Short mmCIF file of C-alpha atoms in Angstrom, two decimals:
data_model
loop_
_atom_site.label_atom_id
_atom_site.label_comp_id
_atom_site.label_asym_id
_atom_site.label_seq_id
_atom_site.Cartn_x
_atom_site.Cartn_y
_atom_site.Cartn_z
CA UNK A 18 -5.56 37.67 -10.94
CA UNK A 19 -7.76 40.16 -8.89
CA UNK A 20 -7.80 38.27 -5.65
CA UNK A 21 -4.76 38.85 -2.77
CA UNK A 22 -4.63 35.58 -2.29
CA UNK A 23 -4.34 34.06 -5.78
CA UNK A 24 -1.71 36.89 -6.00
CA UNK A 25 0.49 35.92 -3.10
CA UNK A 26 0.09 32.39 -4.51
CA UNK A 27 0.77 32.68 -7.31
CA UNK A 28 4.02 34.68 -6.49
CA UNK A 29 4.82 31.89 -4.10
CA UNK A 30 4.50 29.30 -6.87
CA UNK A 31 6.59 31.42 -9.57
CA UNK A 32 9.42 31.66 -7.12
CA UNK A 33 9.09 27.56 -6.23
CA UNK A 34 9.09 27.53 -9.86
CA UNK A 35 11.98 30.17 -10.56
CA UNK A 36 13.96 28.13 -7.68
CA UNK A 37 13.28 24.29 -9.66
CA UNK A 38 14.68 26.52 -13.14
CA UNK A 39 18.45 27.44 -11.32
CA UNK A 40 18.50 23.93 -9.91
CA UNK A 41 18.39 22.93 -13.31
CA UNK A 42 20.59 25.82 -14.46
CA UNK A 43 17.61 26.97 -16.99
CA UNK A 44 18.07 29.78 -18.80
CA UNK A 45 15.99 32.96 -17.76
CA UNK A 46 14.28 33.13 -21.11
CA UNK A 47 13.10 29.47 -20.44
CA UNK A 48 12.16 29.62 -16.33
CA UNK A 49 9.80 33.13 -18.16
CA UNK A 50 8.13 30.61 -20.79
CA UNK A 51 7.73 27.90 -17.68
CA UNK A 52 6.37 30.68 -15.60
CA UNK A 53 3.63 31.60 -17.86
CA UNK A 54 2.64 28.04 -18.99
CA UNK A 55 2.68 26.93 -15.05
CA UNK A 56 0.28 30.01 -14.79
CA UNK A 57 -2.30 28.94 -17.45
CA UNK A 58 -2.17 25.11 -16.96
CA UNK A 59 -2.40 25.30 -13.02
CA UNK A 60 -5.81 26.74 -13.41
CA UNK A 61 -7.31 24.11 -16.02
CA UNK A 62 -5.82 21.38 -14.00
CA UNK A 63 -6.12 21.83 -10.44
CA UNK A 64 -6.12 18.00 -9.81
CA UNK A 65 -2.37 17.73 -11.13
CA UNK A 66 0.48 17.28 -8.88
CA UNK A 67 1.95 21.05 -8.54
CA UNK A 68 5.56 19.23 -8.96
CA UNK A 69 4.43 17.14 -12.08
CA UNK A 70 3.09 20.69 -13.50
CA UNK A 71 6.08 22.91 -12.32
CA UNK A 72 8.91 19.86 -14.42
CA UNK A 73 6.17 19.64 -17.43
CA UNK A 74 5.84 23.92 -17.62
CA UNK A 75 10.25 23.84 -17.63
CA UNK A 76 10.48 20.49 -19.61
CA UNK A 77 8.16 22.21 -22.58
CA UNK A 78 9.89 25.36 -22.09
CA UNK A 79 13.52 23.77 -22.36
CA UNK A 80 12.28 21.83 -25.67
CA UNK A 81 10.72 25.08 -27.13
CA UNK A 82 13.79 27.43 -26.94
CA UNK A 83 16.41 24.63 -27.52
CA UNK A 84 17.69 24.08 -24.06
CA UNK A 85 18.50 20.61 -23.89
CA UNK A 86 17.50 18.81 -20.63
CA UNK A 87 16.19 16.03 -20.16
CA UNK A 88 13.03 14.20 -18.23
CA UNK A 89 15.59 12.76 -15.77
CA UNK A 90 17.64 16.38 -15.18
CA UNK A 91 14.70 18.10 -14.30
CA UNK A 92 12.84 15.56 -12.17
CA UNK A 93 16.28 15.68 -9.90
CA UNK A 94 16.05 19.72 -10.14
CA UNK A 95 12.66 19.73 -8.95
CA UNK A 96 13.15 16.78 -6.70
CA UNK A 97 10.47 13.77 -7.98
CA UNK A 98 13.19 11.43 -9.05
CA UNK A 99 14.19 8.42 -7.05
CA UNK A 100 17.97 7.24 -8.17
CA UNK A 101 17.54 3.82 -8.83
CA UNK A 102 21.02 3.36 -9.54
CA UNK A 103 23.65 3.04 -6.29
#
């Protein structure tokens, strides 16, 4: 990252992203693995929903080092789950 901006944004988006993680009580390990993958993947697919790419980065991350979480936990952490259940 060379630019100012795509600095500042991207710090902006690592602490969105770092916020979503102790929501979710994630590990720091984990929200570091998230962090990166949100990093690479948010440049390849710029059309994706930052919040769909933010709970994929933590969902991977959480499967990778063992943390169990699942969809449904995460969606509420980062906030794109409706509870359809009163």
């Amino acid at each position: 990252i060379s630019n100012p901006k795509e600095v500042k944004t991207f710090a902006f988006q690592n602490e969105i992203l770092y916020e979503y993680c102790e929501r979710g009580h994630i590990d720091s390990y984990s929200q570091s693995i998230a962090g990166e993958m949100y990093a690479r993947y948010s440049k390849i697919y710029t059309s994706m929903h930052k919040e769909t790419l933010v709970s994929t980065s933590i969902y991977i991350a959480c499967k990778r080092n063992k943390v169990r979480r699942s969809q449904l936990e995460i969606a509420k952490a980062v906030g794109t789950s409706e509870d359809i259940k009163k």
